[in-house]
mmCIF file of C-alpha atoms in Angstrom:
data_model
loop_
_atom_site.group_PDB
_atom_site.id
_atom_site.type_symbol
_atom_site.label_atom_id
_atom_site.label_comp_id
_atom_site.label_asym_id
_atom_site.label_seq_id
_atom_site.Cartn_x
_atom_site.Cartn_y
_atom_site.Cartn_z
ATOM 1 C CA MET A 1 -4.281 -11.829 1.794
ATOM 2 C CA PRO A 2 -0.580 -11.419 2.100
ATOM 3 C CA GLY A 3 1.132 -11.253 -1.155
ATOM 4 C CA ASP A 4 -2.314 -9.729 -3.068
ATOM 5 C CA ALA A 5 -0.286 -6.525 -3.119
ATOM 6 C CA LEU A 6 2.321 -8.185 -5.232
ATOM 7 C CA SER A 7 -0.237 -8.915 -8.006
ATOM 8 C CA GLN A 8 -1.043 -5.241 -8.456
ATOM 9 C CA ASP A 9 -0.605 -3.725 -11.754
ATOM 10 C CA PRO A 10 3.092 -2.177 -11.839
ATOM 11 C CA ALA A 11 1.377 0.837 -13.638
ATOM 12 C CA GLU A 12 -0.892 1.258 -10.851
ATOM 13 C CA LEU A 13 1.807 1.223 -8.426
ATOM 14 C CA ARG A 14 3.889 3.710 -10.331
ATOM 15 C CA ARG A 15 0.552 6.120 -10.430
ATOM 16 C CA ARG A 16 0.724 5.811 -6.529
ATOM 17 C CA ILE A 17 4.341 7.063 -6.324
ATOM 18 C CA ASP A 18 4.675 10.846 -5.447
ATOM 19 C CA SER A 19 8.281 11.642 -6.362
ATOM 20 C CA SER A 20 7.906 15.072 -5.663
ATOM 21 C CA LYS A 21 7.591 14.661 -2.000
ATOM 22 C CA ALA A 22 10.288 13.042 0.217
ATOM 23 C CA HIS A 23 9.074 9.725 1.722
ATOM 24 C CA PRO A 24 10.651 8.468 5.353
ATOM 25 C CA ALA A 25 11.325 4.906 3.782
ATOM 26 C CA ARG A 26 13.095 6.336 1.078
ATOM 27 C CA VAL A 27 15.109 8.884 2.975
ATOM 28 C CA TYR A 28 16.147 5.847 5.127
ATOM 29 C CA ASP A 29 17.265 4.226 2.126
ATOM 30 C CA VAL A 30 19.530 7.120 1.227
ATOM 31 C CA PHE A 31 21.373 7.081 4.641
ATOM 32 C CA LEU A 32 21.666 3.125 4.221
ATOM 33 C CA GLY A 33 23.591 3.536 0.940
ATOM 34 C CA GLY A 34 20.595 2.445 -1.146
ATOM 35 C CA LYS A 35 19.539 3.504 -4.693
ATOM 36 C CA ASP A 36 15.707 3.424 -4.523
ATOM 37 C CA HIS A 37 14.894 7.049 -3.970
ATOM 38 C CA TYR A 38 14.309 10.201 -5.833
ATOM 39 C CA PRO A 39 15.601 13.822 -5.761
ATOM 40 C CA ALA A 40 13.183 14.717 -3.203
ATOM 41 C CA ASP A 41 14.368 12.230 -0.903
ATOM 42 C CA LEU A 42 18.009 12.872 -1.532
ATOM 43 C CA ALA A 43 17.504 16.622 -0.635
ATOM 44 C CA ALA A 44 15.600 15.708 2.353
ATOM 45 C CA ALA A 45 18.638 13.406 3.383
ATOM 46 C CA ALA A 46 21.223 15.906 2.727
ATOM 47 C CA ALA A 47 19.345 18.680 4.548
ATOM 48 C CA GLY A 48 19.243 16.444 7.562
ATOM 49 C CA LEU A 49 22.885 15.616 7.098
ATOM 50 C CA ALA A 50 23.765 19.394 6.919
ATOM 51 C CA ALA A 51 21.822 19.902 10.241
ATOM 52 C CA ASN A 52 23.568 17.041 11.976
ATOM 53 C CA PRO A 53 26.860 15.867 9.977
ATOM 54 C CA ARG A 54 27.133 12.664 11.706
ATOM 55 C CA GLY A 55 23.365 11.867 11.847
ATOM 56 C CA TYR A 56 23.894 8.839 9.342
ATOM 57 C CA LEU A 57 25.144 7.305 12.721
ATOM 58 C CA ASP A 58 21.498 7.235 14.183
ATOM 59 C CA VAL A 59 20.223 5.488 10.877
ATOM 60 C CA ARG A 60 23.002 3.022 10.708
ATOM 61 C CA HIS A 61 23.079 2.271 14.216
ATOM 62 C CA ASN A 62 19.458 1.839 14.339
ATOM 63 C CA ARG A 63 19.715 -0.711 11.580
ATOM 64 C CA ASP A 64 22.426 -2.423 13.567
ATOM 65 C CA PHE A 65 20.065 -2.662 16.657
ATOM 66 C CA LEU A 66 17.672 -4.510 14.488
ATOM 67 C CA ARG A 67 20.207 -7.166 13.327
ATOM 68 C CA ARG A 68 21.342 -7.970 16.981
ATOM 69 C CA ALA A 69 17.630 -7.962 18.328
ATOM 70 C CA VAL A 70 16.640 -10.482 15.563
ATOM 71 C CA THR A 71 19.522 -12.433 16.104
ATOM 72 C CA ALA A 72 19.111 -12.582 19.676
ATOM 73 C CA LEU A 73 15.338 -13.551 19.458
ATOM 74 C CA ALA A 74 16.160 -16.352 16.810
ATOM 75 C CA ARG A 75 19.223 -17.388 18.495
ATOM 76 C CA GLU A 76 18.818 -17.357 22.277
ATOM 77 C CA ASP A 77 14.904 -17.049 22.655
ATOM 78 C CA GLY A 78 13.755 -19.417 19.756
ATOM 79 C CA ILE A 79 11.315 -16.934 18.234
ATOM 80 C CA ARG A 80 10.534 -18.208 14.827
ATOM 81 C CA GLN A 81 7.749 -15.373 13.681
ATOM 82 C CA PHE A 82 8.396 -11.807 12.979
ATOM 83 C CA LEU A 83 6.210 -9.027 12.012
ATOM 84 C CA ASP A 84 8.020 -6.050 10.720
ATOM 85 C CA ILE A 85 5.887 -2.963 10.397
ATOM 86 C CA GLY A 86 7.485 -0.147 8.449
ATOM 87 C CA THR A 87 9.778 -2.299 6.600
ATOM 88 C CA GLY A 88 11.544 0.303 4.455
ATOM 89 C CA LEU A 89 13.273 -0.623 1.122
ATOM 90 C CA PRO A 90 15.022 -3.971 0.718
ATOM 91 C CA THR A 91 18.645 -3.613 1.786
ATOM 92 C CA ALA A 92 21.248 -5.862 3.099
ATOM 93 C CA GLU A 93 20.437 -7.965 6.238
ATOM 94 C CA ASN A 94 16.614 -7.747 6.165
ATOM 95 C CA VAL A 95 14.783 -9.815 9.263
ATOM 96 C CA HIS A 96 14.115 -12.772 7.223
ATOM 97 C CA GLN A 97 17.891 -13.171 6.082
ATOM 98 C CA ILE A 98 18.869 -12.794 9.674
ATOM 99 C CA SER A 99 16.123 -15.185 11.320
ATOM 100 C CA GLN A 100 16.184 -17.795 8.536
ATOM 101 C CA ARG A 101 20.164 -18.016 8.567
ATOM 102 C CA ILE A 102 19.606 -19.079 12.282
ATOM 103 C CA ALA A 103 16.379 -20.883 12.001
ATOM 104 C CA PRO A 104 15.448 -21.552 8.171
ATOM 105 C CA GLU A 105 11.787 -22.486 9.253
ATOM 106 C CA SER A 106 11.092 -18.815 10.484
ATOM 107 C CA ARG A 107 8.205 -16.934 9.046
ATOM 108 C CA VAL A 108 8.470 -13.251 8.364
ATOM 109 C CA VAL A 109 5.359 -10.871 7.395
ATOM 110 C CA TYR A 110 6.853 -7.471 6.202
ATOM 111 C CA VAL A 111 4.504 -4.295 6.239
ATOM 112 C CA ASP A 112 5.009 -0.956 4.535
ATOM 113 C CA ASN A 113 2.707 1.633 2.639
ATOM 114 C CA ASP A 114 5.122 3.055 0.336
ATOM 115 C CA PRO A 115 4.544 1.875 -3.427
ATOM 116 C CA VAL A 116 8.292 2.370 -4.073
ATOM 117 C CA VAL A 117 8.833 -0.332 -1.147
ATOM 118 C CA LEU A 118 6.015 -2.487 -2.652
ATOM 119 C CA ALA A 119 7.441 -2.433 -6.138
ATOM 120 C CA HIS A 120 10.649 -3.989 -4.790
ATOM 121 C CA ALA A 121 8.747 -6.542 -2.638
ATOM 122 C CA ARG A 122 9.595 -9.297 -5.175
ATOM 123 C CA ALA A 123 13.287 -9.020 -4.614
ATOM 124 C CA LEU A 124 12.483 -9.049 -0.761
ATOM 125 C CA LEU A 125 10.424 -12.164 -0.853
ATOM 126 C CA THR A 126 13.185 -14.588 -0.919
ATOM 127 C CA SER A 127 12.360 -17.039 1.738
ATOM 128 C CA GLY A 128 14.191 -20.333 1.874
ATOM 129 C CA PRO A 129 12.351 -23.442 1.214
ATOM 130 C CA GLU A 130 11.592 -24.238 4.891
ATOM 131 C CA GLY A 131 10.290 -20.861 6.102
ATOM 132 C CA ARG A 132 7.880 -18.250 4.499
ATOM 133 C CA THR A 133 8.139 -14.462 3.832
ATOM 134 C CA ASP A 134 5.071 -12.418 2.923
ATOM 135 C CA TYR A 135 4.435 -8.622 2.432
ATOM 136 C CA ILE A 136 1.544 -6.577 3.274
ATOM 137 C CA ASP A 137 0.534 -3.113 1.711
ATOM 138 C CA ALA A 138 -0.706 -1.287 4.723
ATOM 139 C CA ASP A 139 -0.247 1.659 7.213
ATOM 140 C CA LEU A 140 0.679 1.249 10.509
ATOM 141 C CA LYS A 141 -2.295 3.285 11.499
ATOM 142 C CA SER A 142 -4.544 0.285 10.315
ATOM 143 C CA PRO A 143 -3.472 -2.313 12.841
ATOM 144 C CA ALA A 144 -6.743 -4.431 12.467
ATOM 145 C CA ARG A 145 -5.757 -4.836 8.655
ATOM 146 C CA ILE A 146 -2.505 -5.598 9.354
ATOM 147 C CA LEU A 147 -3.377 -8.321 11.893
ATOM 148 C CA GLU A 148 -5.982 -9.794 9.556
ATOM 149 C CA GLN A 149 -3.559 -10.182 6.668
ATOM 150 C CA ALA A 150 -0.503 -11.323 8.881
ATOM 151 C CA ALA A 151 -2.951 -14.347 10.211
ATOM 152 C CA ALA A 152 -2.578 -15.716 6.843
ATOM 153 C CA THR A 153 1.131 -16.564 7.384
ATOM 154 C CA LEU A 154 1.740 -16.122 11.231
ATOM 155 C CA ASP A 155 0.258 -18.611 13.683
ATOM 156 C CA PHE A 156 -1.030 -16.181 16.437
ATOM 157 C CA ASP A 157 -1.239 -19.066 18.953
ATOM 158 C CA GLN A 158 2.601 -19.147 18.869
ATOM 159 C CA PRO A 159 4.896 -16.100 20.232
ATOM 160 C CA VAL A 160 5.434 -13.455 17.520
ATOM 161 C CA ALA A 161 8.168 -10.649 17.607
ATOM 162 C CA LEU A 162 6.671 -7.324 16.798
ATOM 163 C CA CYS A 163 9.306 -5.133 15.051
ATOM 164 C CA LEU A 164 8.426 -1.238 15.158
ATOM 165 C CA VAL A 165 11.904 0.057 14.378
ATOM 166 C CA ALA A 166 12.153 3.847 13.563
ATOM 167 C CA ILE A 167 8.607 4.160 12.755
ATOM 168 C CA LEU A 168 6.565 5.544 15.725
ATOM 169 C CA HIS A 169 8.340 9.002 15.708
ATOM 170 C CA PHE A 170 6.181 9.477 12.397
ATOM 171 C CA VAL A 171 2.934 9.079 14.535
ATOM 172 C CA GLU A 172 1.450 11.401 17.062
ATOM 173 C CA ASP A 173 0.832 10.270 20.734
ATOM 174 C CA GLU A 174 -2.966 9.984 20.518
ATOM 175 C CA GLU A 175 -2.534 7.094 17.695
ATOM 176 C CA ALA A 176 0.801 5.917 18.624
ATOM 177 C CA TYR A 177 0.163 4.284 22.036
ATOM 178 C CA PRO A 178 -3.342 2.562 21.052
ATOM 179 C CA ILE A 179 -1.824 1.052 17.986
ATOM 180 C CA VAL A 180 1.100 -0.560 19.889
ATOM 181 C CA ARG A 181 -1.621 -1.717 22.640
ATOM 182 C CA GLU A 182 -3.807 -3.050 19.856
ATOM 183 C CA LEU A 183 -0.926 -4.763 18.043
ATOM 184 C CA MET A 184 0.375 -6.569 21.131
ATOM 185 C CA ASP A 185 -3.027 -7.434 22.629
ATOM 186 C CA ALA A 186 -3.517 -9.755 19.378
ATOM 187 C CA LEU A 187 -0.218 -11.564 20.017
ATOM 188 C CA PRO A 188 -0.023 -14.470 22.527
ATOM 189 C CA ALA A 189 1.951 -14.454 25.818
ATOM 190 C CA GLY A 190 5.678 -14.832 25.046
ATOM 191 C CA SER A 191 5.501 -12.676 22.050
ATOM 192 C CA ARG A 192 8.172 -9.832 21.831
ATOM 193 C CA LEU A 193 8.170 -6.195 21.031
ATOM 194 C CA VAL A 194 11.259 -4.784 19.195
ATOM 195 C CA LEU A 195 11.121 -0.978 19.326
ATOM 196 C CA SER A 196 13.437 2.024 18.570
ATOM 197 C CA HIS A 197 12.712 5.687 18.471
ATOM 198 C CA LEU A 198 14.292 8.970 17.932
ATOM 199 C CA THR A 199 14.787 11.159 21.140
ATOM 200 C CA GLU A 200 16.010 14.644 22.169
ATOM 201 C CA ASP A 201 17.196 13.305 25.506
ATOM 202 C CA LEU A 202 20.661 12.676 24.112
ATOM 203 C CA ASN A 203 21.927 15.447 21.957
ATOM 204 C CA PRO A 204 18.904 17.797 21.747
ATOM 205 C CA GLU A 205 20.530 20.545 19.528
ATOM 206 C CA ASN A 206 21.546 18.048 16.838
ATOM 207 C CA ILE A 207 18.365 16.239 16.667
ATOM 208 C CA ARG A 208 15.851 19.221 16.759
ATOM 209 C CA ALA A 209 17.815 20.616 13.896
ATOM 210 C CA VAL A 210 17.026 17.423 11.890
ATOM 211 C CA GLN A 211 13.422 17.591 13.203
ATOM 212 C CA ARG A 212 13.103 20.997 11.641
ATOM 213 C CA THR A 213 14.388 19.881 8.299
ATOM 214 C CA TYR A 214 11.938 16.930 8.171
ATOM 215 C CA THR A 215 8.765 18.758 9.434
ATOM 216 C CA GLU A 216 9.176 21.665 6.815
ATOM 217 C CA ARG A 217 8.911 18.870 4.432
ATOM 218 C CA GLY A 218 5.619 17.828 5.995
ATOM 219 C CA PHE A 219 6.626 14.745 7.881
ATOM 220 C CA THR A 220 5.042 14.125 11.523
ATOM 221 C CA PHE A 221 8.293 14.054 13.537
ATOM 222 C CA VAL A 222 7.634 13.176 17.260
ATOM 223 C CA LEU A 223 10.780 13.049 19.600
ATOM 224 C CA ARG A 224 10.005 11.019 22.656
ATOM 225 C CA SER A 225 11.842 10.886 26.049
ATOM 226 C CA ARG A 226 13.200 7.618 27.643
ATOM 227 C CA LYS A 227 10.068 7.625 29.692
ATOM 228 C CA ASP A 228 7.712 8.222 26.665
ATOM 229 C CA VAL A 229 9.556 5.122 24.923
ATOM 230 C CA GLU A 230 9.205 3.020 28.160
ATOM 231 C CA ARG A 231 5.479 3.813 28.116
ATOM 232 C CA PHE A 232 5.173 1.826 24.957
ATOM 233 C CA PHE A 233 6.225 -1.595 26.715
ATOM 234 C CA THR A 234 4.215 -0.858 30.092
ATOM 235 C CA GLU A 235 1.038 0.306 28.148
ATOM 236 C CA ALA A 236 1.133 -2.797 26.116
ATOM 237 C CA GLY A 237 1.882 -5.084 29.036
ATOM 238 C CA VAL A 238 5.482 -5.959 27.864
ATOM 239 C CA GLU A 239 8.234 -6.498 30.427
ATOM 240 C CA GLN A 240 11.486 -4.845 29.217
ATOM 241 C CA ALA A 241 14.638 -7.170 28.755
ATOM 242 C CA GLU A 242 18.077 -6.292 29.776
ATOM 243 C CA PRO A 243 19.511 -3.601 29.352
ATOM 244 C CA GLY A 244 16.210 -1.831 28.921
ATOM 245 C CA VAL A 245 15.478 1.182 27.087
ATOM 246 C CA VAL A 246 19.025 2.414 26.146
ATOM 247 C CA PRO A 247 20.708 4.326 23.266
ATOM 248 C CA VAL A 248 20.983 1.698 20.460
ATOM 249 C CA HIS A 249 24.683 1.405 20.389
ATOM 250 C CA HIS A 250 24.693 0.313 23.942
ATOM 251 C CA TRP A 251 21.933 -2.319 23.345
ATOM 252 C CA ARG A 252 23.791 -5.477 23.686
ATOM 253 C CA PRO A 253 26.791 -4.241 21.542
ATOM 254 C CA ASP A 254 28.682 -6.884 19.690
ATOM 255 C CA HIS A 255 31.067 -4.863 17.719
ATOM 256 C CA ALA A 256 30.114 -6.780 14.501
ATOM 257 C CA ALA A 257 28.634 -4.136 12.374
ATOM 258 C CA PRO A 258 29.597 -4.636 8.869
ATOM 259 C CA VAL A 259 32.248 -2.361 7.669
ATOM 260 C CA PRO A 260 31.696 -1.089 3.983
ATOM 261 C CA GLU A 261 34.380 -1.559 1.429
ATOM 262 C CA GLN A 262 36.304 1.786 0.917
ATOM 263 C CA PRO A 263 37.000 3.058 -2.558
ATOM 264 C CA GLU A 264 39.969 5.139 -3.808
ATOM 265 C CA GLU A 265 40.389 8.543 -1.931
ATOM 266 C CA SER A 266 40.249 10.011 -5.421
ATOM 267 C CA TYR A 267 36.673 8.724 -6.007
ATOM 268 C CA LEU A 268 35.461 9.646 -2.544
ATOM 269 C CA ALA A 269 36.822 13.304 -3.020
ATOM 270 C CA GLY A 270 34.370 13.748 -6.018
ATOM 271 C CA LEU A 271 31.329 12.782 -3.957
ATOM 272 C CA ASP A 272 28.930 14.867 -2.012
ATOM 273 C CA ASP A 273 28.641 14.481 1.834
ATOM 274 C CA ILE A 274 25.289 12.528 1.581
ATOM 275 C CA GLU A 275 27.074 10.296 -1.067
ATOM 276 C CA LYS A 276 30.031 9.403 1.064
ATOM 277 C CA VAL A 277 27.679 8.132 3.899
ATOM 278 C CA ARG A 278 27.358 4.695 2.283
ATOM 279 C CA TYR A 279 31.153 4.287 3.008
ATOM 280 C CA ARG A 280 31.440 5.350 6.552
ATOM 281 C CA ASP A 281 32.478 2.983 9.338
ATOM 282 C CA ILE A 282 29.785 3.105 12.113
ATOM 283 C CA ASN A 283 32.071 1.444 14.506
ATOM 284 C CA ASP A 284 33.525 5.109 14.881
ATOM 285 C CA VAL A 285 30.638 6.145 17.316
ATOM 286 C CA THR A 286 30.322 8.310 20.407
ATOM 287 C CA ASP A 287 27.480 8.828 22.709
ATOM 288 C CA ALA A 288 27.473 12.470 21.451
ATOM 289 C CA ASP A 289 26.394 11.064 17.722
ATOM 290 C CA ILE A 290 23.393 8.979 18.866
ATOM 291 C CA ASN A 291 19.707 10.195 19.356
ATOM 292 C CA VAL A 292 17.824 6.812 19.183
ATOM 293 C CA TYR A 293 16.855 4.742 21.964
ATOM 294 C CA GLY A 294 16.069 0.878 21.512
ATOM 295 C CA GLY A 295 14.533 -1.875 23.589
ATOM 296 C CA LEU A 296 13.143 -5.341 23.569
ATOM 297 C CA GLY A 297 10.374 -6.835 25.872
ATOM 298 C CA THR A 298 8.280 -9.848 26.417
ATOM 299 C CA LYS A 299 4.590 -10.063 26.839
ATOM 300 C CA GLY A 300 3.641 -11.955 29.967
#
């Protein structure tokens, strides 16, 4: 049942954590300015930044794409249920915060398999009294388990927005496409698919350098073309909404990305490049900076 994972012994969670190896959720946390990571994650993020000095814009604009997509679904489309797989560590403006601010009755189920994420889930599970928020400890590669447990919180007779944001590039083709199909097949007509994915279409030299730093650390890291990303929608019977699959900073931009507070220059001067990322204004972006596609679609 959702929430069972929260009752796990904290000592057991600690035993599951391998702090010697970088984990995608924790590397992502570094780029988002979080503090819930280990030296291996920081080193991986720093290597990625060295390979692509403006690569933090991929991560931050990917997150801002999620903000805009969830806002559009809740405000314009009336979606009240969200299944967010590959949640990552709790950070500002999670799906439930965005959706429940617009529609307090919204229900959100988060899914991740990193015990560090799980250990922070209690902070994440802060639903308002009218809605509901739950957490499932599961891997994307176990869609049947995810669907079974999510059904305890979500009504699969009503539309659900499936969010697969910056997770599918960690899954090889032979598994990735069937997983998305299986998940969408279980959702009713009118459900949505929110998807973002790294690509080498846009700025191949930069992203291939990043890919090398992560594959050296044991990550699966599959860069897919626009056509390959569009295939996730078509094979799952999902019709793309305007403007289709596009670089994330061009997906219905609202120019409302939060601007971090700026510390004194003397403080910034003492930070490493990776530590400065949390203070960068992502509104300073060009097409040469982005290597992520994003899209949204509706199941017919």
